[in-house]
mmCIF file of C-alpha atoms in Angstrom:
data_model
loop_
_atom_site.group_PDB
_atom_site.id
_atom_site.type_symbol
_atom_site.label_atom_id
_atom_site.label_comp_id
_atom_site.label_asym_id
_atom_site.label_seq_id
_atom_site.Cartn_x
_atom_site.Cartn_y
_atom_site.Cartn_z
ATOM 1 C CA UNK A 1 120.766 73.028 80.741
ATOM 2 C CA UNK A 2 119.754 72.232 77.140
ATOM 3 C CA UNK A 3 119.576 75.092 74.645
ATOM 4 C CA UNK A 4 117.233 74.473 71.692
ATOM 5 C CA UNK A 5 117.438 76.579 68.537
ATOM 6 C CA UNK A 6 114.306 76.589 66.393
ATOM 7 C CA UNK A 7 112.364 75.641 69.521
ATOM 8 C CA UNK A 8 109.142 77.174 68.207
ATOM 9 C CA UNK A 9 109.204 75.192 64.956
ATOM 10 C CA UNK A 10 107.515 71.890 64.183
ATOM 11 C CA UNK A 11 110.423 69.703 65.257
ATOM 12 C CA UNK A 12 111.761 72.064 67.905
ATOM 13 C CA UNK A 13 108.491 72.001 69.812
ATOM 14 C CA UNK A 14 108.547 68.212 69.900
ATOM 15 C CA UNK A 15 112.126 68.253 71.213
ATOM 16 C CA UNK A 16 111.223 70.805 73.901
ATOM 17 C CA UNK A 17 108.118 68.840 74.883
ATOM 18 C CA UNK A 18 110.082 65.619 75.381
ATOM 19 C CA UNK A 19 112.897 67.324 77.291
ATOM 20 C CA UNK A 20 110.364 68.892 79.654
ATOM 21 C CA UNK A 21 108.603 65.559 80.133
ATOM 22 C CA UNK A 22 111.956 64.080 81.169
ATOM 23 C CA UNK A 23 112.389 67.006 83.616
ATOM 24 C CA UNK A 24 115.380 68.622 81.950
ATOM 25 C CA UNK A 25 116.065 72.357 82.166
ATOM 26 C CA UNK A 26 115.338 73.863 78.768
ATOM 27 C CA UNK A 27 116.268 77.191 77.230
ATOM 28 C CA UNK A 28 114.860 78.314 73.868
ATOM 29 C CA UNK A 29 116.675 80.742 71.576
ATOM 30 C CA UNK A 30 114.226 82.930 69.675
ATOM 31 C CA UNK A 31 114.543 86.115 67.650
ATOM 32 C CA UNK A 32 111.400 87.484 69.314
ATOM 33 C CA UNK A 33 111.838 86.093 72.824
ATOM 34 C CA UNK A 34 108.810 84.737 74.657
ATOM 35 C CA UNK A 35 105.614 85.506 72.758
ATOM 36 C CA UNK A 36 102.589 86.738 74.673
ATOM 37 C CA UNK A 37 100.434 83.797 75.671
ATOM 38 C CA UNK A 38 103.308 81.287 75.393
ATOM 39 C CA UNK A 39 102.988 79.030 78.426
ATOM 40 C CA UNK A 40 105.847 76.546 77.991
ATOM 41 C CA UNK A 41 107.823 76.375 81.260
ATOM 42 C CA UNK A 42 111.167 77.102 79.624
ATOM 43 C CA UNK A 43 113.683 79.925 79.760
ATOM 44 C CA UNK A 44 113.407 82.175 76.723
ATOM 45 C CA UNK A 45 116.443 84.038 75.398
ATOM 46 C CA UNK A 46 116.289 86.580 72.614
ATOM 47 C CA UNK A 47 118.934 86.068 69.941
ATOM 48 C CA UNK A 48 119.529 85.856 66.212
ATOM 49 C CA UNK A 49 121.670 83.163 64.585
ATOM 50 C CA UNK A 50 121.930 85.229 61.409
ATOM 51 C CA UNK A 51 123.715 88.087 63.178
ATOM 52 C CA UNK A 52 125.081 86.375 66.285
ATOM 53 C CA UNK A 53 123.166 88.772 68.535
ATOM 54 C CA UNK A 54 122.371 87.248 71.927
ATOM 55 C CA UNK A 55 124.355 84.033 71.429
ATOM 56 C CA UNK A 56 126.622 84.701 74.424
ATOM 57 C CA UNK A 57 123.807 84.914 77.002
ATOM 58 C CA UNK A 58 121.943 82.053 75.302
ATOM 59 C CA UNK A 59 124.933 79.684 75.583
ATOM 60 C CA UNK A 60 126.013 80.764 79.064
ATOM 61 C CA UNK A 61 125.659 77.762 81.367
ATOM 62 C CA UNK A 62 124.335 75.478 78.609
ATOM 63 C CA UNK A 63 125.673 71.932 78.607
ATOM 64 C CA UNK A 64 124.029 70.827 75.352
ATOM 65 C CA UNK A 65 122.779 72.563 72.200
ATOM 66 C CA UNK A 66 120.083 71.006 70.014
ATOM 67 C CA UNK A 67 120.275 72.798 66.670
ATOM 68 C CA UNK A 68 116.843 72.610 64.991
ATOM 69 C CA UNK A 69 116.830 76.059 63.403
ATOM 70 C CA UNK A 70 117.292 76.098 59.653
ATOM 71 C CA UNK A 71 117.392 78.474 56.710
ATOM 72 C CA UNK A 72 117.869 78.314 52.950
ATOM 73 C CA UNK A 73 121.259 77.716 51.363
ATOM 74 C CA UNK A 74 124.248 79.762 52.472
ATOM 75 C CA UNK A 75 122.300 81.348 55.347
ATOM 76 C CA UNK A 76 121.933 77.900 56.934
ATOM 77 C CA UNK A 77 125.676 77.304 56.638
ATOM 78 C CA UNK A 78 126.525 80.696 58.152
ATOM 79 C CA UNK A 79 124.101 80.176 61.049
ATOM 80 C CA UNK A 80 125.558 76.755 61.875
ATOM 81 C CA UNK A 81 129.131 78.029 61.709
ATOM 82 C CA UNK A 82 128.282 80.968 63.967
ATOM 83 C CA UNK A 83 126.477 78.770 66.497
ATOM 84 C CA UNK A 84 129.150 76.063 66.721
ATOM 85 C CA UNK A 85 131.906 78.650 67.057
ATOM 86 C CA UNK A 86 130.094 80.344 69.906
ATOM 87 C CA UNK A 87 129.334 76.968 71.504
ATOM 88 C CA UNK A 88 133.023 76.059 71.424
ATOM 89 C CA UNK A 89 133.988 79.364 73.025
ATOM 90 C CA UNK A 90 131.304 78.908 75.718
ATOM 91 C CA UNK A 91 132.540 75.437 76.631
ATOM 92 C CA UNK A 92 129.401 73.582 75.523
ATOM 93 C CA UNK A 93 129.860 69.828 75.944
ATOM 94 C CA UNK A 94 127.571 68.517 73.212
ATOM 95 C CA UNK A 95 125.929 69.731 69.999
ATOM 96 C CA UNK A 96 123.111 67.648 68.495
ATOM 97 C CA UNK A 97 122.174 68.406 64.885
ATOM 98 C CA UNK A 98 119.225 67.246 62.753
ATOM 99 C CA UNK A 99 119.870 66.497 59.096
ATOM 100 C CA UNK A 100 118.344 64.667 56.123
ATOM 101 C CA UNK A 101 118.820 61.150 54.784
ATOM 102 C CA UNK A 102 120.541 61.036 51.394
ATOM 103 C CA UNK A 103 121.989 64.544 51.276
ATOM 104 C CA UNK A 104 125.324 63.210 50.058
ATOM 105 C CA UNK A 105 123.626 61.350 47.193
ATOM 106 C CA UNK A 106 121.808 64.374 45.707
ATOM 107 C CA UNK A 107 124.567 67.011 45.353
ATOM 108 C CA UNK A 108 122.645 68.894 42.675
ATOM 109 C CA UNK A 109 120.034 70.072 45.186
ATOM 110 C CA UNK A 110 121.304 73.291 46.791
ATOM 111 C CA UNK A 111 119.330 72.766 50.005
ATOM 112 C CA UNK A 112 120.958 69.337 50.435
ATOM 113 C CA UNK A 113 124.415 70.764 49.682
ATOM 114 C CA UNK A 114 123.910 73.298 52.463
ATOM 115 C CA UNK A 115 122.834 70.580 54.895
ATOM 116 C CA UNK A 116 125.921 68.510 54.055
ATOM 117 C CA UNK A 117 128.095 71.574 54.655
ATOM 118 C CA UNK A 118 126.392 72.131 58.027
ATOM 119 C CA UNK A 119 127.140 68.528 59.009
ATOM 120 C CA UNK A 120 130.836 69.062 58.232
ATOM 121 C CA UNK A 121 130.891 72.266 60.263
ATOM 122 C CA UNK A 122 129.388 70.474 63.274
ATOM 123 C CA UNK A 123 131.854 67.580 62.952
ATOM 124 C CA UNK A 124 134.862 69.920 62.678
ATOM 125 C CA UNK A 125 133.767 72.366 65.383
ATOM 126 C CA UNK A 126 135.898 70.881 68.196
ATOM 127 C CA UNK A 127 132.687 70.414 70.188
ATOM 128 C CA UNK A 128 131.571 66.800 70.829
ATOM 129 C CA UNK A 129 128.658 66.162 68.483
ATOM 130 C CA UNK A 130 125.792 63.964 67.349
ATOM 131 C CA UNK A 131 124.093 64.082 63.932
ATOM 132 C CA UNK A 132 120.751 62.398 63.267
ATOM 133 C CA UNK A 133 119.549 62.070 59.683
ATOM 134 C CA UNK A 134 115.857 61.435 59.028
ATOM 135 C CA UNK A 135 113.574 61.076 56.035
ATOM 136 C CA UNK A 136 110.916 63.686 55.225
ATOM 137 C CA UNK A 137 108.229 64.419 57.801
ATOM 138 C CA UNK A 138 104.587 63.532 57.219
ATOM 139 C CA UNK A 139 103.868 67.256 57.194
ATOM 140 C CA UNK A 140 105.818 67.710 53.936
ATOM 141 C CA UNK A 141 103.108 65.996 51.900
ATOM 142 C CA UNK A 142 100.385 67.822 53.812
ATOM 143 C CA UNK A 143 102.009 71.202 53.091
ATOM 144 C CA UNK A 144 102.470 70.292 49.419
ATOM 145 C CA UNK A 145 98.756 69.513 49.175
ATOM 146 C CA UNK A 146 97.831 72.687 51.079
ATOM 147 C CA UNK A 147 99.960 74.801 48.730
ATOM 148 C CA UNK A 148 97.758 73.652 45.830
ATOM 149 C CA UNK A 149 94.453 74.481 47.494
ATOM 150 C CA UNK A 150 93.503 76.999 44.782
ATOM 151 C CA UNK A 151 94.128 74.606 41.891
ATOM 152 C CA UNK A 152 91.276 72.595 40.325
ATOM 153 C CA UNK A 153 93.278 69.384 40.850
ATOM 154 C CA UNK A 154 95.947 68.289 43.335
ATOM 155 C CA UNK A 155 99.290 67.293 41.827
ATOM 156 C CA UNK A 156 101.465 64.624 43.440
ATOM 157 C CA UNK A 157 105.141 64.980 44.209
ATOM 158 C CA UNK A 158 106.867 62.586 41.841
ATOM 159 C CA UNK A 159 103.857 60.349 41.251
ATOM 160 C CA UNK A 160 105.206 56.868 41.851
ATOM 161 C CA UNK A 161 108.432 57.992 43.540
ATOM 162 C CA UNK A 162 108.770 56.005 46.803
ATOM 163 C CA UNK A 163 108.844 57.985 50.047
ATOM 164 C CA UNK A 164 109.279 56.848 53.639
ATOM 165 C CA UNK A 165 107.904 59.685 55.805
ATOM 166 C CA UNK A 166 108.396 59.742 59.549
ATOM 167 C CA UNK A 167 106.480 61.324 62.415
ATOM 168 C CA UNK A 168 107.762 64.665 63.684
ATOM 169 C CA UNK A 169 106.980 63.535 67.242
ATOM 170 C CA UNK A 170 109.056 60.365 66.930
ATOM 171 C CA UNK A 171 112.002 62.320 65.536
ATOM 172 C CA UNK A 172 111.684 64.920 68.304
ATOM 173 C CA UNK A 173 111.728 62.216 70.948
ATOM 174 C CA UNK A 174 114.752 60.513 69.405
ATOM 175 C CA UNK A 175 116.670 63.782 69.057
ATOM 176 C CA UNK A 176 115.910 64.709 72.681
ATOM 177 C CA UNK A 177 117.133 61.284 73.782
ATOM 178 C CA UNK A 178 120.365 61.697 71.851
ATOM 179 C CA UNK A 179 120.879 65.243 73.138
ATOM 180 C CA UNK A 180 120.956 64.221 76.801
ATOM 181 C CA UNK A 181 123.122 61.173 76.093
ATOM 182 C CA UNK A 182 126.799 60.961 75.294
ATOM 183 C CA UNK A 183 127.988 62.497 71.986
ATOM 184 C CA UNK A 184 127.736 59.727 69.401
ATOM 185 C CA UNK A 185 128.848 61.256 66.091
ATOM 186 C CA UNK A 186 126.773 60.152 63.134
ATOM 187 C CA UNK A 187 124.035 57.836 64.451
ATOM 188 C CA UNK A 188 121.805 55.456 62.500
ATOM 189 C CA UNK A 189 119.402 57.128 60.065
ATOM 190 C CA UNK A 190 115.730 57.318 61.051
ATOM 191 C CA UNK A 191 112.774 56.711 58.743
ATOM 192 C CA UNK A 192 109.084 55.878 58.900
ATOM 193 C CA UNK A 193 107.756 52.309 58.981
ATOM 194 C CA UNK A 194 106.338 52.296 55.438
ATOM 195 C CA UNK A 195 107.649 52.995 51.946
ATOM 196 C CA UNK A 196 104.797 54.323 49.830
ATOM 197 C CA UNK A 197 104.450 56.077 46.458
ATOM 198 C CA UNK A 198 104.078 59.838 46.626
ATOM 199 C CA UNK A 199 100.736 59.486 44.824
ATOM 200 C CA UNK A 200 99.300 57.348 47.647
ATOM 201 C CA UNK A 201 100.641 59.670 50.325
ATOM 202 C CA UNK A 202 99.056 62.662 48.592
ATOM 203 C CA UNK A 203 95.676 60.956 48.501
ATOM 204 C CA UNK A 204 96.043 59.952 52.137
ATOM 205 C CA UNK A 205 96.861 63.551 53.094
ATOM 206 C CA UNK A 206 93.688 64.801 51.389
ATOM 207 C CA UNK A 207 91.594 62.138 53.137
ATOM 208 C CA UNK A 208 93.175 62.904 56.506
ATOM 209 C CA UNK A 209 92.429 66.617 56.153
ATOM 210 C CA UNK A 210 88.791 65.857 55.303
ATOM 211 C CA UNK A 211 88.434 63.429 58.197
ATOM 212 C CA UNK A 212 89.881 65.982 60.598
ATOM 213 C CA UNK A 213 87.253 68.527 59.532
ATOM 214 C CA UNK A 214 84.422 66.023 59.886
ATOM 215 C CA UNK A 215 85.640 65.070 63.366
ATOM 216 C CA UNK A 216 85.463 68.729 64.376
ATOM 217 C CA UNK A 217 82.105 69.281 62.648
ATOM 218 C CA UNK A 218 80.196 65.943 62.481
ATOM 219 C CA UNK A 219 77.068 67.687 61.208
ATOM 220 C CA UNK A 220 78.859 68.456 57.917
ATOM 221 C CA UNK A 221 79.025 64.734 57.158
ATOM 222 C CA UNK A 222 75.236 64.564 57.456
ATOM 223 C CA UNK A 223 74.892 67.616 55.179
ATOM 224 C CA UNK A 224 77.494 66.502 52.619
ATOM 225 C CA UNK A 225 75.015 66.349 49.715
ATOM 226 C CA UNK A 226 73.137 69.506 50.648
ATOM 227 C CA UNK A 227 73.672 72.888 48.994
ATOM 228 C CA UNK A 228 75.716 75.213 51.184
ATOM 229 C CA UNK A 229 73.156 77.999 50.809
ATOM 230 C CA UNK A 230 70.521 75.834 52.479
ATOM 231 C CA UNK A 231 72.558 75.260 55.637
ATOM 232 C CA UNK A 232 71.731 77.095 58.847
ATOM 233 C CA UNK A 233 73.834 80.084 59.895
ATOM 234 C CA UNK A 234 75.834 78.002 62.355
ATOM 235 C CA UNK A 235 76.367 75.217 59.839
ATOM 236 C CA UNK A 236 77.555 77.711 57.223
ATOM 237 C CA UNK A 237 80.065 79.033 59.768
ATOM 238 C CA UNK A 238 81.286 75.477 60.372
ATOM 239 C CA UNK A 239 81.597 74.921 56.623
ATOM 240 C CA UNK A 240 83.664 78.089 56.193
ATOM 241 C CA UNK A 241 85.988 77.054 59.018
ATOM 242 C CA UNK A 242 86.211 73.513 57.644
ATOM 243 C CA UNK A 243 87.187 74.715 54.177
ATOM 244 C CA UNK A 244 89.958 76.828 55.710
ATOM 245 C CA UNK A 245 91.221 73.882 57.775
ATOM 246 C CA UNK A 246 91.431 71.665 54.673
ATOM 247 C CA UNK A 247 94.496 73.710 53.681
ATOM 248 C CA UNK A 248 96.301 72.681 56.870
ATOM 249 C CA UNK A 249 97.051 76.265 57.944
ATOM 250 C CA UNK A 250 99.453 77.154 60.716
ATOM 251 C CA UNK A 251 97.325 80.236 61.416
ATOM 252 C CA UNK A 252 93.520 80.375 61.159
ATOM 253 C CA UNK A 253 91.916 83.834 60.848
ATOM 254 C CA UNK A 254 88.357 84.060 62.175
ATOM 255 C CA UNK A 255 86.262 87.200 61.760
ATOM 256 C CA UNK A 256 83.220 87.391 64.071
ATOM 257 C CA UNK A 257 82.413 83.649 64.068
ATOM 258 C CA UNK A 258 79.599 84.153 66.611
ATOM 259 C CA UNK A 259 77.814 86.924 64.676
ATOM 260 C CA UNK A 260 74.102 86.175 64.282
ATOM 261 C CA UNK A 261 74.301 82.766 65.952
ATOM 262 C CA UNK A 262 72.196 81.449 68.816
ATOM 263 C CA UNK A 263 73.825 81.155 72.265
ATOM 264 C CA UNK A 264 73.908 77.366 71.901
ATOM 265 C CA UNK A 265 75.618 77.506 68.504
ATOM 266 C CA UNK A 266 77.996 80.220 69.742
ATOM 267 C CA UNK A 267 79.110 77.979 72.607
ATOM 268 C CA UNK A 268 79.613 75.121 70.148
ATOM 269 C CA UNK A 269 81.787 77.260 67.857
ATOM 270 C CA UNK A 270 83.800 78.417 70.884
ATOM 271 C CA UNK A 271 84.506 74.829 71.940
ATOM 272 C CA UNK A 272 85.622 73.993 68.410
ATOM 273 C CA UNK A 273 87.969 76.978 68.265
ATOM 274 C CA UNK A 274 89.592 75.778 71.488
ATOM 275 C CA UNK A 275 89.973 72.287 70.044
ATOM 276 C CA UNK A 276 91.513 73.625 66.816
ATOM 277 C CA UNK A 277 94.072 75.523 68.882
ATOM 278 C CA UNK A 278 94.769 72.488 71.081
ATOM 279 C CA UNK A 279 95.577 70.496 67.931
ATOM 280 C CA UNK A 280 98.400 72.894 67.095
ATOM 281 C CA UNK A 281 96.828 75.546 64.853
ATOM 282 C CA UNK A 282 97.274 79.164 65.939
ATOM 283 C CA UNK A 283 94.068 81.218 65.817
ATOM 284 C CA UNK A 284 93.656 84.961 65.288
ATOM 285 C CA UNK A 285 90.123 85.788 66.396
ATOM 286 C CA UNK A 286 88.309 89.069 65.753
ATOM 287 C CA UNK A 287 85.170 88.990 67.854
ATOM 288 C CA UNK A 288 82.548 91.492 69.018
ATOM 289 C CA UNK A 289 81.536 89.261 71.934
ATOM 290 C CA UNK A 290 84.373 90.386 74.193
ATOM 291 C CA UNK A 291 83.595 88.054 77.093
ATOM 292 C CA UNK A 292 83.539 85.040 74.790
ATOM 293 C CA UNK A 293 86.774 86.079 73.088
ATOM 294 C CA UNK A 294 88.595 86.547 76.397
ATOM 295 C CA UNK A 295 87.508 83.099 77.557
ATOM 296 C CA UNK A 296 88.864 81.446 74.404
ATOM 297 C CA UNK A 297 92.087 83.399 73.878
ATOM 298 C CA UNK A 298 95.460 83.230 75.584
ATOM 299 C CA UNK A 299 96.505 86.704 74.411
ATOM 300 C CA UNK A 300 94.165 89.596 73.692
ATOM 301 C CA UNK A 301 94.289 93.056 72.124
ATOM 302 C CA UNK A 302 91.573 95.671 72.538
ATOM 303 C CA UNK A 303 91.199 98.031 69.562
ATOM 304 C CA UNK A 304 89.717 101.513 69.763
ATOM 305 C CA UNK A 305 89.327 103.508 66.542
ATOM 306 C CA UNK A 306 91.869 101.305 64.789
ATOM 307 C CA UNK A 307 94.507 101.591 67.518
ATOM 308 C CA UNK A 308 95.586 99.070 70.155
ATOM 309 C CA UNK A 309 94.227 100.419 73.442
ATOM 310 C CA UNK A 310 95.132 97.432 75.629
ATOM 311 C CA UNK A 311 97.065 94.203 75.114
ATOM 312 C CA UNK A 312 98.231 91.325 77.259
ATOM 313 C CA UNK A 313 97.287 87.990 78.748
ATOM 314 C CA UNK A 314 93.586 87.337 78.094
ATOM 315 C CA UNK A 315 92.925 86.134 81.630
ATOM 316 C CA UNK A 316 94.535 89.235 83.121
ATOM 317 C CA UNK A 317 92.553 91.531 80.825
ATOM 318 C CA UNK A 318 89.305 89.748 81.671
ATOM 319 C CA UNK A 319 90.007 90.303 85.379
ATOM 320 C CA UNK A 320 90.920 93.968 84.894
ATOM 321 C CA UNK A 321 88.385 96.381 86.381
ATOM 322 C CA UNK A 322 88.971 98.803 83.510
ATOM 323 C CA UNK A 323 88.301 96.181 80.859
ATOM 324 C CA UNK A 324 85.242 94.871 82.687
ATOM 325 C CA UNK A 325 83.830 98.385 83.021
ATOM 326 C CA UNK A 326 84.594 99.627 79.500
ATOM 327 C CA UNK A 327 84.175 96.510 77.351
ATOM 328 C CA UNK A 328 82.288 93.832 79.273
ATOM 329 C CA UNK A 329 79.331 95.924 80.383
ATOM 330 C CA UNK A 330 80.153 95.923 84.099
ATOM 331 C CA UNK A 331 78.355 98.476 86.262
ATOM 332 C CA UNK A 332 80.198 99.903 89.265
ATOM 333 C CA UNK A 333 79.277 97.961 92.403
ATOM 334 C CA UNK A 334 78.114 101.049 94.328
ATOM 335 C CA UNK A 335 75.756 102.052 91.511
ATOM 336 C CA UNK A 336 74.435 98.601 90.658
ATOM 337 C CA UNK A 337 71.235 97.295 92.112
ATOM 338 C CA UNK A 338 71.199 93.541 92.815
ATOM 339 C CA UNK A 339 70.047 91.664 89.716
ATOM 340 C CA UNK A 340 69.970 88.111 88.416
ATOM 341 C CA UNK A 341 73.192 88.800 86.532
ATOM 342 C CA UNK A 342 75.152 89.850 89.622
ATOM 343 C CA UNK A 343 78.047 87.505 90.212
ATOM 344 C CA UNK A 344 78.418 86.168 93.745
ATOM 345 C CA UNK A 345 81.857 87.745 94.041
ATOM 346 C CA UNK A 346 80.285 91.161 93.642
ATOM 347 C CA UNK A 347 81.069 91.672 89.934
ATOM 348 C CA UNK A 348 77.815 92.382 88.054
ATOM 349 C CA UNK A 349 77.975 91.505 84.346
ATOM 350 C CA UNK A 350 75.414 92.294 81.678
ATOM 351 C CA UNK A 351 73.611 89.129 80.638
ATOM 352 C CA UNK A 352 74.079 89.812 76.912
ATOM 353 C CA UNK A 353 77.779 88.910 77.246
ATOM 354 C CA UNK A 354 77.059 85.412 78.516
ATOM 355 C CA UNK A 355 77.284 82.351 76.268
#
């Protein structure tokens, strides 16, 4: 059994993915437990590294701990000390820790000092250990660009300072490989294949964000030199979504994206929303077309007068007789005359809810 802390984060998800691909048993420690709609086939344990709550059950039966969770400064140090102490008491055989290249050469940076302290705690914990240091992830530059989305210009991080970013997926795969192997102490540092100035990486991040939007909405490339006010309703909706995606958000908020659109354009927007989610962006959708929303979503909430009336798995809600009757326009079978909108299974649905 491999316990992963920070298993819902950028790196943690990659570690979990690779461990599952290699058919290992995986347990994820999370402060909130399994979130509704989360479909990863792992064991979820509720716990908090900051307080130590839930660490006993989380470590029970675990052979290896992959410590991906992090915090700022002294909180990171306290979390690592608490975890390694509990791992020692639970008889864990291996702790794998992710760190940063060069932390011992930049002592003036408090975040790096904390990481160096965490490394020492792991090494002195009396639990066999492995530490992997890597350079910054590609996402660092992307997030730096996204953070400046309201500025008239985009500033680079250090201008000509050389950086050697590495893929989060590659690091996740390497860390998973090390975790299921023998404890190796401090292993060779890991970095990306290219050393490039921060200025070039910033420009590349902006281009990549634009290309991603144009891949999702090819029509926007054809309309690039057209005034936004002259676009069709569907195209304006695509433009609004594209502008939001340029910031590289972790969460995309969509308010009635199908409002006023034709059935064909509505179906197109729905497919794009699914694709955005599949690429790793969470989506919070507020939608009056309940049938469409339930087909897209993994988790759904039904609001009545500003209060949550129902909540749960979207598929289960869509199959609920109460939801179908109250929100999807279903007529009771005994009272419904056969119509063109009657489903073969005997569930009549009003045609206005179809895509």
